[in-house]
Amino acid sequence: MIERGIDGGIELDVEVETFPIRGAFTIARGSRTETRVVTVTLHSRHAIGRGECVPYGHYGESPASVVAQIESVRTAIAGGAGRSELLALLPAGAARNGIDAALWDLEARISGMSAAHRAGLPGLLEARTVRTISLDTPETMATEAAKLPQFEMLKLKLGPGDFVERVEAVRAARPEVRLVVDANESWSPNEVGPALAALAELGVELVEQPLRPQEDAVLEGLRRAVPVCADESFHTTADLERIAGRYDAVNVKLDKTGGLTHALEVARAARERGLELMVGCMLGTSLSMAPALLVAQGVKWVDLDGPYLLARDREPGLLLQDDGVIRPNPDLWGG
């Protein structure tokens, strides 16, 4: 194992890239037509490793701030600091994720052993992702759902107000589909209980982050007719004690955990507490999804559809099927 550092002489490159979104991506907090990612490339004498992270303004990040964080550890990485040291060098967040992913990739290519094998997983991996439908009118959301008959599960972005009407419209268009919904902190504490009951009647199987983190104490002791998943309320293992009685599941995103290394620990610790897992993503390319695919094995809810939502993905990318099945591509990441 070489996760504690690679023989020195590592050169680090960092770049901000922009990828257009197919149409627009709209949630309760706003709409966007492109995503900006930060790409980390590590060069050793023997191989090149790459990683991608997605700065998230809601968490106080920007491309510039993430690049600055990455630059702050350039000397340490050049000197051979590995993934274990990185956990102490940077806080959880996008910057640490980008470097961590590049280190995993570099280790795999130097050792000749895939990242999946190094993580103790079988070599042939795949997962079936949900497909996200942006917040829009009930009619438009139903139309979009009808265009995706091959996807077994859809994730609906919802806001305050007439969200039940939107779910009813989608359910009418796709009676058989599995549904999860994401409120992105937009509901009020008073409406959570009735909303969960109404969505249970519509066959919704998971509700993601209905409340703002500072309001979610109301979930403790609440009879939850539909399981509730923590996203904005949950980042790392440090959050488990606080949220364990409030939520039924946690959304593990590598840009929150600060990389695959800690995400694997998060997944283990959450399961030990009886919490279900969703493996999610920020809006990135296949290079962002590839490390998360390792965490997604055996997970009930997988939300790694970022590349499906882009007008242009990386080449080469992950192996993406029309029904949402994702398979790794060793030419992209992980060996």
XYZ file of C-alpha atoms in Angstrom:
335
model
C 0.000 0.000 0.000
C 1.289 3.489 -0.811
C -1.579 5.671 0.343
C 0.752 7.255 2.921
C 2.747 8.917 0.181
C 4.335 8.466 -3.216
C 8.071 8.753 -3.756
C 8.772 12.506 -4.096
C 9.002 14.531 -7.257
C 5.264 14.939 -7.833
C 4.274 17.880 -10.029
C 0.788 19.301 -9.526
C -1.280 21.077 -12.173
C -4.640 22.680 -11.394
C -7.138 24.039 -13.919
C -10.647 25.505 -13.866
C -12.868 24.163 -16.659
C -16.414 24.972 -17.759
C -18.914 22.455 -19.093
C -22.321 23.437 -20.528
C -25.467 21.894 -19.110
C -28.054 20.323 -21.377
C -30.754 23.030 -21.158
C -30.877 24.320 -17.584
C -30.556 22.776 -14.138
C -33.013 24.257 -11.659
C -33.442 23.635 -7.940
C -35.206 25.583 -5.181
C -32.197 27.918 -4.804
C -31.839 28.887 -8.466
C -31.013 27.861 -12.023
C -27.803 27.434 -14.005
C -26.742 26.609 -17.567
C -23.114 25.596 -16.983
C -20.931 24.037 -14.307
C -17.363 25.004 -13.397
C -15.069 22.268 -12.149
C -11.506 22.226 -10.878
C -9.248 19.550 -12.351
C -6.136 18.327 -10.536
C -3.395 16.480 -12.420
C -0.448 14.867 -10.632
C 2.659 13.944 -12.632
C 5.219 11.499 -11.294
C 8.198 9.925 -12.995
C 6.066 6.864 -13.694
C 2.467 7.934 -14.311
C -0.191 10.647 -14.290
C -3.200 10.775 -11.970
C -6.255 13.009 -12.323
C -9.123 14.127 -10.160
C -12.020 16.543 -10.463
C -13.920 18.523 -7.858
C -16.870 20.907 -8.026
C -16.744 24.069 -5.893
C -20.135 24.728 -4.305
C -21.099 28.291 -3.492
C -23.687 27.184 -0.935
C -20.794 25.926 1.176
C -18.749 29.084 0.718
C -16.594 27.697 -2.081
C -15.658 29.191 -5.453
C -13.286 28.025 -8.175
C -10.773 30.627 -6.980
C -10.963 29.595 -3.324
C -10.644 25.897 -4.191
C -7.640 26.547 -6.431
C -6.045 28.551 -3.595
C -6.540 25.655 -1.182
C -4.985 23.236 -3.644
C -2.042 25.560 -4.203
C -1.504 25.769 -0.434
C -0.469 22.097 -0.326
C 1.546 22.026 -3.551
C 4.859 21.731 -1.679
C 3.583 18.947 0.566
C 2.269 16.946 -2.399
C 5.527 17.497 -4.303
C 7.344 16.090 -1.298
C 5.319 12.890 -1.351
C 2.413 13.584 1.028
C -0.238 10.956 0.419
C -3.907 10.504 1.149
C -3.452 9.951 4.880
C -1.469 13.162 5.255
C -3.950 15.026 3.063
C -6.696 14.421 5.641
C -4.748 16.637 8.040
C -3.505 19.146 5.487
C -6.914 20.282 4.196
C -10.451 20.355 5.597
C -13.238 18.325 4.047
C -14.440 19.947 0.855
C -13.924 20.174 -2.865
C -10.201 20.969 -2.829
C -9.285 17.921 -0.777
C -11.522 15.782 -2.982
C -9.758 16.852 -6.164
C -6.319 15.983 -4.820
C -7.491 12.782 -3.135
C -9.012 11.524 -6.395
C -5.833 12.320 -8.305
C -3.770 10.441 -5.696
C -6.003 7.357 -5.963
C -5.625 7.453 -9.755
C -1.879 7.924 -9.560
C -1.467 5.096 -7.040
C -3.453 2.759 -9.280
C -1.367 3.531 -12.325
C 1.957 3.244 -10.492
C 1.032 -0.014 -8.749
C -0.750 -1.657 -11.671
C -3.657 -2.416 -9.329
C -6.987 -0.682 -9.992
C -8.429 1.776 -7.493
C -11.345 -0.626 -7.014
C -9.008 -3.456 -6.016
C -7.058 -1.123 -3.761
C -10.344 -0.290 -2.020
C -11.089 -3.995 -1.558
C -13.765 -4.176 -4.249
C -14.161 -6.573 -7.176
C -12.765 -5.334 -10.451
C -16.046 -5.260 -12.377
C -18.183 -2.464 -10.968
C -21.434 -0.902 -12.046
C -24.276 1.116 -10.585
C -27.657 2.295 -11.809
C -28.185 5.996 -11.257
C -31.365 7.968 -10.841
C -32.085 10.636 -13.425
C -32.764 14.089 -12.031
C -35.647 16.232 -13.250
C -35.250 19.939 -12.578
C -37.819 22.011 -10.728
C -40.397 23.320 -13.200
C -44.141 23.393 -13.743
C -46.002 20.134 -13.082
C -46.710 19.765 -16.788
C -43.087 20.244 -17.819
C -41.786 17.854 -15.166
C -44.292 15.220 -16.264
C -43.251 15.680 -19.889
C -39.585 15.268 -18.965
C -40.384 12.122 -16.978
C -42.226 10.630 -19.941
C -39.110 11.158 -22.081
C -37.106 8.839 -19.811
C -38.965 5.505 -19.920
C -35.746 3.505 -19.638
C -34.822 4.960 -16.235
C -36.146 2.895 -13.328
C -35.796 5.714 -10.796
C -36.263 9.468 -11.078
C -35.232 12.195 -8.673
C -37.493 15.231 -8.644
C -36.209 18.621 -7.593
C -38.917 20.337 -5.547
C -39.386 23.693 -3.862
C -41.924 25.184 -1.477
C -45.602 25.432 -2.279
C -47.290 23.132 -4.767
C -44.755 20.326 -4.667
C -47.363 17.590 -4.255
C -48.955 18.669 -7.531
C -45.629 18.212 -9.286
C -45.176 14.712 -7.911
C -48.768 13.818 -8.848
C -48.115 14.928 -12.427
C -44.948 12.853 -12.697
C -46.638 9.844 -11.115
C -49.457 10.085 -13.666
C -46.911 10.190 -16.496
C -44.818 7.322 -15.075
C -47.030 5.140 -12.829
C -44.380 2.434 -12.480
C -41.284 4.532 -11.807
C -39.439 4.646 -8.494
C -39.395 8.203 -7.154
C -37.156 10.128 -4.797
C -37.527 13.854 -4.229
C -35.108 16.577 -3.168
C -36.460 19.702 -1.501
C -33.041 21.384 -1.103
C -33.939 22.882 2.305
C -37.037 24.646 0.958
C -39.822 23.391 3.228
C -40.986 24.870 6.512
C -40.924 22.849 9.751
C -44.718 22.936 9.955
C -45.280 21.290 6.587
C -42.807 18.410 6.811
C -45.095 15.907 8.546
C -48.114 16.439 6.256
C -45.855 16.577 3.198
C -44.243 13.234 4.004
C -47.671 11.666 4.486
C -48.887 13.009 1.131
C -45.763 11.834 -0.681
C -46.051 8.391 0.868
C -49.468 8.084 -0.779
C -47.771 8.817 -4.120
C -45.194 6.077 -3.646
C -42.198 8.342 -3.017
C -39.496 6.240 -1.359
C -37.088 8.930 -0.130
C -37.192 12.658 0.635
C -33.888 14.486 0.601
C -33.127 17.463 2.881
C -36.574 19.015 3.394
C -35.347 21.574 5.966
C -32.401 23.853 6.516
C -29.779 22.271 8.786
C -30.530 24.739 11.580
C -34.180 23.644 11.539
C -33.852 19.885 11.264
C -34.157 19.152 14.994
C -37.898 19.005 14.288
C -37.286 15.685 12.516
C -36.206 14.051 15.765
C -39.143 12.080 17.097
C -41.288 12.928 14.064
C -43.164 10.010 12.552
C -41.647 9.953 9.083
C -44.061 8.381 6.598
C -41.232 8.431 4.026
C -37.554 7.978 4.918
C -35.678 11.290 5.053
C -32.115 11.689 3.769
C -29.595 14.261 5.014
C -27.648 16.140 2.351
C -26.785 19.707 3.341
C -27.010 18.611 6.988
C -24.366 15.929 6.549
C -20.768 16.145 5.344
C -18.405 13.904 7.344
C -18.322 11.395 10.191
C -18.249 14.358 12.591
C -21.932 14.982 11.733
C -23.178 11.467 12.494
C -23.839 11.965 16.198
C -25.982 15.043 15.543
C -28.093 13.713 12.691
C -28.500 10.027 13.571
C -31.883 10.474 15.287
C -33.201 12.937 12.728
C -32.616 11.167 9.437
C -32.986 7.683 8.017
C -30.279 8.011 5.350
C -27.305 10.183 4.419
C -26.189 11.442 1.033
C -22.470 10.770 0.672
C -20.865 13.183 -1.798
C -17.122 13.210 -2.312
C -17.040 17.001 -2.581
C -18.493 17.100 0.951
C -16.408 14.326 2.529
C -13.242 15.693 0.980
C -12.584 12.680 -1.176
C -12.970 8.953 -1.615
C -10.620 8.149 1.266
C -12.915 9.668 3.885
C -16.083 8.744 1.968
C -15.315 5.053 2.451
C -15.022 5.664 6.195
C -18.239 7.721 6.171
C -20.124 4.894 4.453
C -18.886 2.336 6.968
C -19.667 4.508 9.992
C -23.135 5.436 8.716
C -24.048 1.800 8.117
C -22.870 0.921 11.629
C -25.434 3.409 12.946
C -28.202 1.819 10.902
C -28.419 4.638 8.362
C -29.160 3.913 4.703
C -26.904 5.431 2.056
C -27.395 7.549 -0.996
C -24.286 8.248 -3.032
C -24.679 11.592 -4.737
C -22.719 14.170 -6.666
C -22.342 17.800 -7.502
C -22.878 18.685 -11.143
C -19.637 17.402 -12.641
C -18.256 15.273 -15.436
C -17.469 11.567 -15.570
C -14.166 12.312 -13.839
C -16.090 13.445 -10.738
C -18.341 10.370 -10.799
C -15.627 7.746 -11.266
C -14.304 7.669 -7.662
C -17.860 7.880 -6.277
C -18.720 4.729 -8.216
C -16.570 2.816 -5.722
C -18.720 4.015 -2.805
C -21.925 3.269 -4.719
C -21.550 -0.521 -4.739
C -24.524 -2.138 -3.007
C -26.125 1.236 -2.233
C -29.900 1.542 -2.490
C -30.018 5.052 -3.961
C -27.346 6.169 -6.439
C -27.406 9.697 -7.831
C -24.401 9.963 -10.143
C -26.180 11.338 -13.187
C -24.036 14.458 -13.636
C -22.681 13.418 -17.047
C -26.205 12.718 -18.317
C -27.149 16.323 -17.533
C -24.252 17.889 -19.431
C -24.246 18.940 -23.064
C -20.632 17.740 -23.253
C -18.757 15.238 -21.087
C -15.073 14.392 -20.943
C -13.508 12.109 -23.544
C -13.010 9.399 -22.595
C -15.778 9.289 -20.027
C -17.452 6.646 -17.951
C -19.357 3.955 -19.830
C -22.899 5.345 -19.641
C -25.913 3.364 -20.801
C -29.231 4.890 -21.817
C -30.962 3.286 -18.820
C -28.624 4.851 -16.246
C -26.255 1.923 -15.771
C -22.732 3.292 -15.214
C -19.538 1.297 -15.589
C -15.953 2.423 -14.977
C -13.544 3.256 -17.751
C -9.924 2.556 -16.769
C -8.736 4.984 -19.424
C -10.559 7.772 -17.549
C -9.685 7.075 -13.901
C -8.607 4.386 -11.515
C -6.670 2.054 -13.797
